[in-house]
Tab-separated table of C-alpha atoms in Angstrom:
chain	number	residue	atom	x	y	z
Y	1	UNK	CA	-22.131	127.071	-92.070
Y	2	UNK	CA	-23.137	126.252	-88.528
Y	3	UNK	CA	-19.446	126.170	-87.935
Y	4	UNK	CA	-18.901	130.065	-88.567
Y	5	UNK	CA	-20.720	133.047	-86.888
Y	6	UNK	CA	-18.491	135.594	-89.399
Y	7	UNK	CA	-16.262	137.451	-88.079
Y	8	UNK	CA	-16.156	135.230	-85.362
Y	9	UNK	CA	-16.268	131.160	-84.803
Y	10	UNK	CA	-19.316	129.609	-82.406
Y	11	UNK	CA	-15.990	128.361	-80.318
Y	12	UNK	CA	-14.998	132.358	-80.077
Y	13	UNK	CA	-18.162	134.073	-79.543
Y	14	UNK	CA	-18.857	131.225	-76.164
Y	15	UNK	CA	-14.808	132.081	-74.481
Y	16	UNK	CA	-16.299	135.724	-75.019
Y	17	UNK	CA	-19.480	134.956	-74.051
Y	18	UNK	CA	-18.201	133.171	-70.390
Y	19	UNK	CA	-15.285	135.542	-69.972
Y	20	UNK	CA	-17.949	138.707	-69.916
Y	21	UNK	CA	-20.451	136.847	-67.787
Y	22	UNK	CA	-17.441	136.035	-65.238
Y	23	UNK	CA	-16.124	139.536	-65.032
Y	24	UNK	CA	-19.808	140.164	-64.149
Y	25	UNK	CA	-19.709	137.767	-61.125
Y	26	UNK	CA	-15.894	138.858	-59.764
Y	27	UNK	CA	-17.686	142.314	-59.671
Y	28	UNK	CA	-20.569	141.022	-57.335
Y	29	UNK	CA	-18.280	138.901	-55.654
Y	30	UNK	CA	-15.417	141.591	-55.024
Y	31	UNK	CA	-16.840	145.120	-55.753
Y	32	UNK	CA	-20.490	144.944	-54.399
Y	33	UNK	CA	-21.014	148.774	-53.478
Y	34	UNK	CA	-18.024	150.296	-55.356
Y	35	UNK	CA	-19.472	153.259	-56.881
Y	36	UNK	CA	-22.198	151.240	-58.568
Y	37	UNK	CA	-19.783	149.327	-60.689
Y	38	UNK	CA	-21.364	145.720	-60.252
Y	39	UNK	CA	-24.612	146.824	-60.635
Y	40	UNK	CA	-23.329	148.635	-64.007
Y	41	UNK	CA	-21.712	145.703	-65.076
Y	42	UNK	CA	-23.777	142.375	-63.750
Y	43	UNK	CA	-27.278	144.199	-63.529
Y	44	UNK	CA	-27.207	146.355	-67.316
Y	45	UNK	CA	-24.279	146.116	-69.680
Y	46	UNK	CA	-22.964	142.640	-69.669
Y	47	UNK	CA	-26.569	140.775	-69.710
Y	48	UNK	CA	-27.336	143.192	-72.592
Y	49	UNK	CA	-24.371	142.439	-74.706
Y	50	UNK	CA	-25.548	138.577	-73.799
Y	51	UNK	CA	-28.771	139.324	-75.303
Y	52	UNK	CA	-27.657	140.811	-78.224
Y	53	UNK	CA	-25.656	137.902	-78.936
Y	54	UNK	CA	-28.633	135.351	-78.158
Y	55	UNK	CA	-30.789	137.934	-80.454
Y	56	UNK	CA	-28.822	137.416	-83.422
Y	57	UNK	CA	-28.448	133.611	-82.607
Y	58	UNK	CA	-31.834	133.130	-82.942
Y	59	UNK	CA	-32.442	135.545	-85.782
Y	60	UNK	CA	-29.787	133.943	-88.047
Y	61	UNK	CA	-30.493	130.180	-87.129
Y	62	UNK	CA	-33.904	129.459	-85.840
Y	63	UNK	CA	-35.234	128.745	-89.417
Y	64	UNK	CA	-32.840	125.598	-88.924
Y	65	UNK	CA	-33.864	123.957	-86.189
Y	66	UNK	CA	-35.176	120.453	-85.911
Y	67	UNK	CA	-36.683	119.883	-82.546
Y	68	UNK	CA	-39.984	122.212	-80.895
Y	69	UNK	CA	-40.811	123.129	-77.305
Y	70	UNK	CA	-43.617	120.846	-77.557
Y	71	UNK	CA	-41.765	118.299	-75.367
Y	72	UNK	CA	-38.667	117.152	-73.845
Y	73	UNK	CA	-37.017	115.191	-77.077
Y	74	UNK	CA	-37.761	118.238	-79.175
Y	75	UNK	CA	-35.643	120.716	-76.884
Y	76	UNK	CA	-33.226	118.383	-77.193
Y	77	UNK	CA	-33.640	118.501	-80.551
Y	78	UNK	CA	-33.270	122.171	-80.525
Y	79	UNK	CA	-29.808	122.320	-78.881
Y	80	UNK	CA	-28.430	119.675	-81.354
Y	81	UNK	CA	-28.145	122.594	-83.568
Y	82	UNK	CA	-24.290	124.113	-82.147
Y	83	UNK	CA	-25.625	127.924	-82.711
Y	84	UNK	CA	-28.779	127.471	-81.425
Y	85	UNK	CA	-26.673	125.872	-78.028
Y	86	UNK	CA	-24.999	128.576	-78.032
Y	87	UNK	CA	-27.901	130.755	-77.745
Y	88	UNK	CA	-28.826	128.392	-74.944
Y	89	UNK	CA	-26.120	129.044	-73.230
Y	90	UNK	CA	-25.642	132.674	-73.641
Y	91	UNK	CA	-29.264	132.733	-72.195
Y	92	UNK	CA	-28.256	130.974	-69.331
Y	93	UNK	CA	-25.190	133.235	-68.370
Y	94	UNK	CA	-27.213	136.964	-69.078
Y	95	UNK	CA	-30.435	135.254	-66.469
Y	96	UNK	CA	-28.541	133.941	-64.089
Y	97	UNK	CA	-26.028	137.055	-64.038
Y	98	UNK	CA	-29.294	139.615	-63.791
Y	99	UNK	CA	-30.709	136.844	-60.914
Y	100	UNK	CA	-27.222	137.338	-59.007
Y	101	UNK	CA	-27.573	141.522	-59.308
Y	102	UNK	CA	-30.774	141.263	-58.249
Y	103	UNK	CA	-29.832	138.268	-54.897
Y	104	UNK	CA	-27.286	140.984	-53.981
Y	105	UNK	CA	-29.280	144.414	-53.991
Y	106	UNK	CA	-31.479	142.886	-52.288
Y	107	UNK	CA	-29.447	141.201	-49.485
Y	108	UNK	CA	-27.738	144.830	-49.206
Y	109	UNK	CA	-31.534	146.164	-48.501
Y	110	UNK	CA	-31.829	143.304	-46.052
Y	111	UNK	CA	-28.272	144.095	-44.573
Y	112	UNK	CA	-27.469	140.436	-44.958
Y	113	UNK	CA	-23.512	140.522	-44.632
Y	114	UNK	CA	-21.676	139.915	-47.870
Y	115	UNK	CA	-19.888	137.562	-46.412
Y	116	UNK	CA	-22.988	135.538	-46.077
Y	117	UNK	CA	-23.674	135.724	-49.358
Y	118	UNK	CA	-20.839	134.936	-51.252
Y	119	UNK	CA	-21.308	131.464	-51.249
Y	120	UNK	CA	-24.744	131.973	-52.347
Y	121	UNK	CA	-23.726	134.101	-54.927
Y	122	UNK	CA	-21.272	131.584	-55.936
Y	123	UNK	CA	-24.302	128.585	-56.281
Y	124	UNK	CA	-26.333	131.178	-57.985
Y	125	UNK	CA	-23.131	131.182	-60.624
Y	126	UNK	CA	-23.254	127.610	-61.006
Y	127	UNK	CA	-26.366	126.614	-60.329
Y	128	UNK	CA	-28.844	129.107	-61.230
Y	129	UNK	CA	-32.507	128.135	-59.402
Y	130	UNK	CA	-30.274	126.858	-56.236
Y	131	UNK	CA	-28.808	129.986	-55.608
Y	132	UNK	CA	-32.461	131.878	-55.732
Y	133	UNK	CA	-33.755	129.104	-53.425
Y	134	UNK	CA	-30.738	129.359	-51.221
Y	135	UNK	CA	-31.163	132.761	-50.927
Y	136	UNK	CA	-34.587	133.059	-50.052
Y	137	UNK	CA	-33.816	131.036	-47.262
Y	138	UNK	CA	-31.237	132.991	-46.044
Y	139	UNK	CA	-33.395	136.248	-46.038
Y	140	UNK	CA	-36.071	134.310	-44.127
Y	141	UNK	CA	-34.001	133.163	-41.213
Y	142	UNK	CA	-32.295	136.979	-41.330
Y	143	UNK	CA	-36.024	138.026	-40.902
Y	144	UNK	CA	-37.199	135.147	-38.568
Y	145	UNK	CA	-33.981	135.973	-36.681
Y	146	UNK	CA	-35.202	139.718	-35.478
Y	147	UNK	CA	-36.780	140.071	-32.568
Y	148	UNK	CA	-39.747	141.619	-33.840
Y	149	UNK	CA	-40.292	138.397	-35.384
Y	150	UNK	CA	-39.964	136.406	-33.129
Y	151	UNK	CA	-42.506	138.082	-30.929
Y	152	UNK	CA	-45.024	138.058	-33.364
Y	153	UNK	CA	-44.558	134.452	-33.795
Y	154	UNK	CA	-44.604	133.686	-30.367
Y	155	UNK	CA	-47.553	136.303	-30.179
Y	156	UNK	CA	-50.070	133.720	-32.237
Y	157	UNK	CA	-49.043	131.078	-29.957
Y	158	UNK	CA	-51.663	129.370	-27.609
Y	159	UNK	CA	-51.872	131.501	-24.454
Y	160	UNK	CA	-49.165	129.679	-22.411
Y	161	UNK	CA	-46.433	129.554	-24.713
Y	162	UNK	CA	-45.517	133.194	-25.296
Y	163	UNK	CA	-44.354	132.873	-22.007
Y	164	UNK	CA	-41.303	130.670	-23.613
Y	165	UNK	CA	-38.691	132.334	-25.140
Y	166	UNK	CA	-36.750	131.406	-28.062
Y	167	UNK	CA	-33.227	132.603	-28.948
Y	168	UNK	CA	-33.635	133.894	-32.445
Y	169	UNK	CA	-30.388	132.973	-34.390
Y	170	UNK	CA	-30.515	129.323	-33.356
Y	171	UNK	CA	-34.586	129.262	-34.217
Y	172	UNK	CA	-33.640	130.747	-37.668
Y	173	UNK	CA	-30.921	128.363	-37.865
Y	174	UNK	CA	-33.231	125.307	-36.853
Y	175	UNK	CA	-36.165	126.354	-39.579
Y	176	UNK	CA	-33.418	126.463	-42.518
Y	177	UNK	CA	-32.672	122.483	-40.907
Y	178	UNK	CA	-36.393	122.071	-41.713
Y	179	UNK	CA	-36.556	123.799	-44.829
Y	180	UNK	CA	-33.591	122.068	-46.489
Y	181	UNK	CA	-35.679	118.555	-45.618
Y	182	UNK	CA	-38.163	119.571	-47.687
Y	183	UNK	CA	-35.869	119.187	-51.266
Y	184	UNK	CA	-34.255	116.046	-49.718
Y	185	UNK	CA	-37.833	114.704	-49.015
Y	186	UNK	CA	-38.487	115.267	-53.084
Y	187	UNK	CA	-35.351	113.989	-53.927
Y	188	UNK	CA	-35.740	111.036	-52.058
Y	189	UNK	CA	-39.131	110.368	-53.684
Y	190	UNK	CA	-37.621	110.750	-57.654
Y	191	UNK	CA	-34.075	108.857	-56.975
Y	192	UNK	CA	-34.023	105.843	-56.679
Y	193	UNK	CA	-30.512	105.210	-56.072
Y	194	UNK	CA	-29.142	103.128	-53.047
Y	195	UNK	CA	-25.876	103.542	-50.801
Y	196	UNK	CA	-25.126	100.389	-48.948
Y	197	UNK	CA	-28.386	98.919	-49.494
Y	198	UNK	CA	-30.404	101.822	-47.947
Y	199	UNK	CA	-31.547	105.206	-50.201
Y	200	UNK	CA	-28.944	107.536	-50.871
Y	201	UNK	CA	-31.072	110.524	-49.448
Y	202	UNK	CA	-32.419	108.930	-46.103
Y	203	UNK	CA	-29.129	109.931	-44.189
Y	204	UNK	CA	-28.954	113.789	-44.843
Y	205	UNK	CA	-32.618	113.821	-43.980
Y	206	UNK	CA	-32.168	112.053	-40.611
Y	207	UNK	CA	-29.340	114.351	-39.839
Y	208	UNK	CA	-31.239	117.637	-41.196
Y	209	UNK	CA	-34.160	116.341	-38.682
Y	210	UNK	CA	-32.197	116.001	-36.119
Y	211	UNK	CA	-30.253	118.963	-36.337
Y	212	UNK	CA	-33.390	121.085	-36.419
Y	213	UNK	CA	-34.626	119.787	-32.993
Y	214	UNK	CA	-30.915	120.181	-31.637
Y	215	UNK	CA	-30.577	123.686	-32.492
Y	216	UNK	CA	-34.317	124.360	-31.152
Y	217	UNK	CA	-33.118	123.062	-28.300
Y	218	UNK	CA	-30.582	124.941	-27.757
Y	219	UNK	CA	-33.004	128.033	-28.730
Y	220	UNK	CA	-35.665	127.288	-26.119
Y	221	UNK	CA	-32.949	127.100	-23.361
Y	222	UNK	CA	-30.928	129.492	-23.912
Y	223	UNK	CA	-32.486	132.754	-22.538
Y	224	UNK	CA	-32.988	130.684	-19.436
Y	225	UNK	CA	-29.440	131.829	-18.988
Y	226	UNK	CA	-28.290	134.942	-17.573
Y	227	UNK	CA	-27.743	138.131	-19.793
Y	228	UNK	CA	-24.776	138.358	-18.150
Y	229	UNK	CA	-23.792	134.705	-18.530
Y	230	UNK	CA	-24.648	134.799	-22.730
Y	231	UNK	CA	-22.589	137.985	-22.225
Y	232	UNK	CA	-19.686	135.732	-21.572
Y	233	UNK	CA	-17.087	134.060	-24.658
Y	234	UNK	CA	-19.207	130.894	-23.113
Y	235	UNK	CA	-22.637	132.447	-23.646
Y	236	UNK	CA	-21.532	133.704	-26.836
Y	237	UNK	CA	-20.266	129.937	-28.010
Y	238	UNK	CA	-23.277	128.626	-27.863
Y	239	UNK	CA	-24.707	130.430	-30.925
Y	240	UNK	CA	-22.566	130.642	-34.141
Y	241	UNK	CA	-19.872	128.429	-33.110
Y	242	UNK	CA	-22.489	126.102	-32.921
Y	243	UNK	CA	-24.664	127.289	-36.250
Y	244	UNK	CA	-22.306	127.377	-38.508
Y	245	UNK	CA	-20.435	123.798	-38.419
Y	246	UNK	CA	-23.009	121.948	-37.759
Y	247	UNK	CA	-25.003	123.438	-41.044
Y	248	UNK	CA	-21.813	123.059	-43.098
Y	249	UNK	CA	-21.477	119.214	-42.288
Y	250	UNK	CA	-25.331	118.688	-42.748
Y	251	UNK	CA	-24.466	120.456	-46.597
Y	252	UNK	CA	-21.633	118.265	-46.802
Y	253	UNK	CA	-23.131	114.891	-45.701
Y	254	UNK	CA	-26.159	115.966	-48.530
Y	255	UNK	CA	-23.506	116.969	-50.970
Y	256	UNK	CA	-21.536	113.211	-50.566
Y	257	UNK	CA	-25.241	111.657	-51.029
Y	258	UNK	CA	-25.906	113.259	-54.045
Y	259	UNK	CA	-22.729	111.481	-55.357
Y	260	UNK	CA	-23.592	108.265	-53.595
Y	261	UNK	CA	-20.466	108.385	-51.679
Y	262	UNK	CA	-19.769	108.038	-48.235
Y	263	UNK	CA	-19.467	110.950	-45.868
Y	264	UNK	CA	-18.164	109.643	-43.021
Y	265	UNK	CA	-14.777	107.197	-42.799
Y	266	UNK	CA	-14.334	108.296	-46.583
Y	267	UNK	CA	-10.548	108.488	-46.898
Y	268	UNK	CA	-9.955	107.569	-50.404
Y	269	UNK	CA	-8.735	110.339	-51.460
Y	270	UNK	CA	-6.756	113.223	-50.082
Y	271	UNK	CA	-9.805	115.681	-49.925
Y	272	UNK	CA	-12.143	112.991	-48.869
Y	273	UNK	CA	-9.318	112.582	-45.562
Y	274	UNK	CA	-9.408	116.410	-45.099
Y	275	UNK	CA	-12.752	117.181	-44.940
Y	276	UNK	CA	-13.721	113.974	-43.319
Y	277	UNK	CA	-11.049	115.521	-40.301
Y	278	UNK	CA	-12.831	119.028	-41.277
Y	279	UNK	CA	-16.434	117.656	-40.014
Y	280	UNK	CA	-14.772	115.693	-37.068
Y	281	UNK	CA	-13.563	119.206	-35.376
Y	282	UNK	CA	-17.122	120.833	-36.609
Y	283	UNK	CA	-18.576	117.880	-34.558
Y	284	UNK	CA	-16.115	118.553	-31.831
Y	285	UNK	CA	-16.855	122.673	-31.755
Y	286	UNK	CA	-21.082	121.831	-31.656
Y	287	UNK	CA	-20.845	119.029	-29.180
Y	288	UNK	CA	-18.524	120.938	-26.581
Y	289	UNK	CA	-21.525	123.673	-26.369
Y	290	UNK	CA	-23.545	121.926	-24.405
Y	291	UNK	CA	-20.660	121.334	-21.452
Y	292	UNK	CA	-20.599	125.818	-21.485
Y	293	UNK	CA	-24.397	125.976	-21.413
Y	294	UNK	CA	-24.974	123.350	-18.585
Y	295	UNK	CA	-22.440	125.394	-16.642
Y	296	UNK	CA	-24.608	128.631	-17.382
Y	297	UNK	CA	-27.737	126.982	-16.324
Y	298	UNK	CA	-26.345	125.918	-12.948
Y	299	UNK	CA	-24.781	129.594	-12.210
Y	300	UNK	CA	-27.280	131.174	-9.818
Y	301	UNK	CA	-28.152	134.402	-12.076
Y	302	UNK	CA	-29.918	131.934	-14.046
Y	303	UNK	CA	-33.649	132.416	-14.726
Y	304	UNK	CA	-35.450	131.489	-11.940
Y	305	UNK	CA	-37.296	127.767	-12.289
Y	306	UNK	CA	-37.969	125.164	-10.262
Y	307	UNK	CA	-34.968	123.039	-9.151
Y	308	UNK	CA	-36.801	120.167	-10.680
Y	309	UNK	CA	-36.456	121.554	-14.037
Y	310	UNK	CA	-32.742	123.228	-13.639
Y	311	UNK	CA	-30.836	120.269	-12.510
Y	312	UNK	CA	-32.523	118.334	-15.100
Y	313	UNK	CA	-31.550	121.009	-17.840
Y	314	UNK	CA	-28.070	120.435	-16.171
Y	315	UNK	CA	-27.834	116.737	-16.099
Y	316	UNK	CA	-28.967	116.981	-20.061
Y	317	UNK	CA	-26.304	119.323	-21.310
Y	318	UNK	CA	-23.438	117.670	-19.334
Y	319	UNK	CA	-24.597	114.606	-20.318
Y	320	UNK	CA	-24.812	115.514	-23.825
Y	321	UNK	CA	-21.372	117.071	-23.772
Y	322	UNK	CA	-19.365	114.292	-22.130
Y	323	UNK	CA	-21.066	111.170	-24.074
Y	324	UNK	CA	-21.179	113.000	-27.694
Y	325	UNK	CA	-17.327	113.742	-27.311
Y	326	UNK	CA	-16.287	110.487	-25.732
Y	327	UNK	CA	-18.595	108.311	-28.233
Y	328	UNK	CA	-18.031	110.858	-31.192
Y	329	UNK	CA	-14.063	110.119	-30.793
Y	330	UNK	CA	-14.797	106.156	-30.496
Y	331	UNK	CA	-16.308	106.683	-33.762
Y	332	UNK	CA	-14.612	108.838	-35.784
Y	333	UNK	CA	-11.385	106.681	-34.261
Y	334	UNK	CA	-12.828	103.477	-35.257
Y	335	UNK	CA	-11.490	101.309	-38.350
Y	336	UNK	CA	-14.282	99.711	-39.343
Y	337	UNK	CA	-16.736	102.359	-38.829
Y	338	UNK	CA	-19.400	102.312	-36.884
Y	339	UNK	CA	-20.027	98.350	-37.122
Y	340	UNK	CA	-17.871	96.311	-34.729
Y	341	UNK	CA	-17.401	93.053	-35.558
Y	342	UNK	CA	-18.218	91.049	-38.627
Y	343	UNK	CA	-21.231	91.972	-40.338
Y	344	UNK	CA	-23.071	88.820	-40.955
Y	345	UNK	CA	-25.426	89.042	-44.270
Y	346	UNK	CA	-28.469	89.341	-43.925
Y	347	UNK	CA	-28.182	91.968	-41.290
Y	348	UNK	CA	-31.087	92.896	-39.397
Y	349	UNK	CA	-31.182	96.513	-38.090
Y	350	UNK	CA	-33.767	98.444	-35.803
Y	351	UNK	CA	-35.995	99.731	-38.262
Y	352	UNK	CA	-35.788	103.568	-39.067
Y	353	UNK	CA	-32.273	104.008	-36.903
Y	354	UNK	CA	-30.569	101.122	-38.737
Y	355	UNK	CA	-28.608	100.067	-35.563
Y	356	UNK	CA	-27.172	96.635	-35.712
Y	357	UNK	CA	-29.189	93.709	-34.672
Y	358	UNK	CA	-26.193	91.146	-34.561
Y	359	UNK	CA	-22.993	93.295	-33.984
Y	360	UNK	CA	-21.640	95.843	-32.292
Y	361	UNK	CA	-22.800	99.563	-32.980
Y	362	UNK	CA	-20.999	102.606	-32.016
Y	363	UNK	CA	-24.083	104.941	-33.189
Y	364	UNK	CA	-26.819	103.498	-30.249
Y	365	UNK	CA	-24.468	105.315	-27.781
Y	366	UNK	CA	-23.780	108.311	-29.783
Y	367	UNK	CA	-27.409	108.773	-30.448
Y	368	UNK	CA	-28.557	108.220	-26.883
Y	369	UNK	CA	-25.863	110.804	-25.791
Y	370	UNK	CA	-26.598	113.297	-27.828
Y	371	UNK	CA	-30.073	113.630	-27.144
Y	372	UNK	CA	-29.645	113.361	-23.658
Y	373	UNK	CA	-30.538	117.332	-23.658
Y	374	UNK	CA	-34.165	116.235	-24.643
Y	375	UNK	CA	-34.745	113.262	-22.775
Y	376	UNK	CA	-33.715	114.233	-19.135
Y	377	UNK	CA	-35.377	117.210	-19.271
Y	378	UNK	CA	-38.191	115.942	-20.682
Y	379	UNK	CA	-38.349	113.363	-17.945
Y	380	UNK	CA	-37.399	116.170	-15.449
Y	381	UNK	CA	-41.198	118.146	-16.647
Y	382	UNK	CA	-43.372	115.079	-16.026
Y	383	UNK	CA	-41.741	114.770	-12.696
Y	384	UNK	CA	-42.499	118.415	-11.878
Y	385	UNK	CA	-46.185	117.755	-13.023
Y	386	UNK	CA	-46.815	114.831	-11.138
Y	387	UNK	CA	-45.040	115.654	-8.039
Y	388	UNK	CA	-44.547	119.375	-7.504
Y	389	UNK	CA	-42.172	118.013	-5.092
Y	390	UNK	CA	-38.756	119.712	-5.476
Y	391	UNK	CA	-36.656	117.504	-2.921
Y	392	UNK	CA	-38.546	114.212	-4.528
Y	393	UNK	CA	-38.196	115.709	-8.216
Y	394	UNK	CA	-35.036	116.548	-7.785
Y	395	UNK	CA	-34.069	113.022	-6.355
Y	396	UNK	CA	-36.230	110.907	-9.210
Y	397	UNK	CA	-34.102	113.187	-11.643
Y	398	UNK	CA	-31.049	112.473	-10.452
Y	399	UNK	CA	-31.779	108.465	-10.350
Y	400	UNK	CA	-33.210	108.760	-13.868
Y	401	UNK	CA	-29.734	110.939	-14.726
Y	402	UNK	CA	-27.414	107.804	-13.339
Y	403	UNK	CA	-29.474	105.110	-14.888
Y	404	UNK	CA	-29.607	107.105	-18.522
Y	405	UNK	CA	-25.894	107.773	-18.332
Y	406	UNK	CA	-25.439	104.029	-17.282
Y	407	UNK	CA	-27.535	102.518	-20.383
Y	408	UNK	CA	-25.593	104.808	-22.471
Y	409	UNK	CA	-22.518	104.113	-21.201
Y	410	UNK	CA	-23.560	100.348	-21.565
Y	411	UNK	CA	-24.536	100.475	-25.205
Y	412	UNK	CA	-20.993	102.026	-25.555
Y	413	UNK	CA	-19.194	98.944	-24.008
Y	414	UNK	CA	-21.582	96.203	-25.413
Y	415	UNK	CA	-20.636	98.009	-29.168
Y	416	UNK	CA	-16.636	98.089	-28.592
Y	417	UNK	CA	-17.492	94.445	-27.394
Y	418	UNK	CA	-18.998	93.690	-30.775
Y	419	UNK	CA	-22.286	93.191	-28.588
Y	420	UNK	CA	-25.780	94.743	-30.119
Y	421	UNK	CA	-27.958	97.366	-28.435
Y	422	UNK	CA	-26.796	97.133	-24.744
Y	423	UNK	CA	-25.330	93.772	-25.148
Y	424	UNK	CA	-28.340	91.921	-22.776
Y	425	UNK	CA	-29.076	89.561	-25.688
């Protein structure tokens, strides 16, 4: 009996079932505004046709089933019945069709580009909940990214920091970083899964951290440029050509440690090679960014500052630039990853980084480099507070410059030499 749904089979009526609810999805995907056809189709006749078919589901076969909602083994009890899965699954594909009509009139209100939201769309058709969460934050950084925003934000501020400006595509980009730790933060805390002896979720979190404060970076300095400098193909490099590879290799280094699977040096098979090259030119395209903006920071249309704090904006960038491409190429060159040497077992590591404590380790360089755009400035504000000297705060930044690049460039040699840290030990 379970076996028949007259005139149909249970086998039939799910093909027909999934081949309605995809013709729903091509027409968000590929007809979006075409005379109202998607929003026919995806937002009234195919979910309805869905529910009828989960209405008479229900009707004909509830009397039958053997589990309850009461608790977790009894909805599994529920969808041991093959019509009453069915039902479930027709649910599923009329919801999550009506939650992907409703995603895409609203991005259209929020004239998010559909371009944008295909992908979304396309996590909304797979994964229901994710797409509605991805979406949301996509509609928050579109709003965060407005000016008007931004200068309400900045508006609440204490009294000397509206006076700091913040680029409002890379801020937006920089609070989804943040946002997306919060789910790896949870899914951290339930899985208790390990990768090579540390938790599976630890290194998408460090990156999405880290990424955030990058991009924020590059948000606070930028308007220190010229208009007519961010006006430039440079200018304009530093914002999406930047944005968008480095979020698509944080979503791929997340996606690999949801599998448990390694995201970098994974070659094993011939998509794991491709998109392991894939995120070594993203890595390339974001790192390269800072080398234009250090350039447009130097030009003398750029905001006016003291010289303290502009040749140490300078020194960051360049540095960033130069020692994140030559010590990003050392690693994603390397054959035995970032480890040189043998790895000894136990293996002590700095706590929180993980650097090698007995062998060499390509990452203390790369790290060191690419925060050089924090640091030196950083350094290059205390001097300007203590001093207001520019001749002496320019000269104490340029020692502290050399001696940074030199420690980095130290930590690089110790490392090929299979040496920890910067070799001294």
């Amino acid at each position: 009996m379970e076996g028949i749904l007259l005139p149909v089979t249970l086998d039939d009526a799910f093909m027909l079932g999934s081949c309605l609810a995809i013709l729903g999805w091509l027409a968000l995907l590929l007809l979006p505004r075409w005379r109202g056809l998607s929003a026919i189709l995806a937002g009234a006749v195919i979910p309805a046709v869905l529910s009828l078919g989960y209405l008479v589901l229900v009707a004909v076969f509830w009397s039958e089933a053997k589990g309850d909602f009461s608790a977790l083994d009894g909805i599994a009890g529920l969808f041991a019945s093959r019509p009453l899965l069915l039902a479930g699954w027709l649910h599923y594909l009329a919801f999550d069709l009506l939650l992907g009509n409703w995603i895409l009139r609203r991005s259209q209100e929020e004239a998010i580009p559909h371009l944008l939201m295909a992908p979304v769309l396309l996590v909304t058709f797979l994964f229901g909940p994710f797409g509605y969460v991805a979406y949301l934050l996509l509609e928050a950084c579109f709003r965060l990214a407005r000016e008007d925003r931004i200068a309400r934000l900045q508006a609440r501020l204490p009294a000397w920091l509206p006076d700091l400006e913040l680029e409002p595509r890379l801020t937006s980009a920089a609070f989804a970083m943040l946002a997306l730790a919060v789910p790896t933060v949870l899914a951290w805390l339930i899985d208790i899964r390990q990768f090579q002896g540390v938790d599976t979720w630890i290194k998408p979190l460090k990156f999405e951290i880290s990424v955030a404060f990058y991009l924020l970076t590059l948000a606070l300095f930028l308007p220190l440029a010229s208009e007519r400098f961010r006006s430039t193909w440079a200018g304009r490099y530093i914002v999406w050509p930047v944005i968008v590879p480095i979020i698509l290799e944080v979503l791929y280094i997340a996606w690999r440690a949801s599998r448990v699977e390694a995201s970098h040096y994974n070659s094993d098979s011939t998509l794991g090679a491709a998109l392991y090259m894939l995120m070594g030119v993203g890595a390339v395209m974001f790192t390269v960014a800072p080398g234009f903006f250090a350039y447009g920071l130097a030009r003398r249309d750029a905001a006016s500052m003291p010289e303290v704090m502009r040749w140490s904006l300078v020194a960051g960038l360049a540095l960033t630039c130069v020692f994140g491409l030559l010590s990003g190429a050392l690693l994603g060159s390397s054959a035995t990853g970032h480890y040189v040497g043998t790895q000894p077992a136990p293996h002590p590591t700095v706590p929180l980084f993980g650097w090698s404590l007995a062998i060499g380790d390509l990452r203390v360089a790369h790290f060191f480099g690419l925060h050089a755009l924090q640091i030196i400035p950083a350094f290059g504000v205390l001097v300007w507070l203590l001093t207001r000297q520019a001749r002496i705060g320019v000269a104490a930044v340029a020692a502290f410059s050399c001696f940074y690049a030199a420690a980095t460039l130290a930590a690089l040699v110790a490392a090929l030499q299979a040496k920890p840290l910067l070799g001294l030990g």
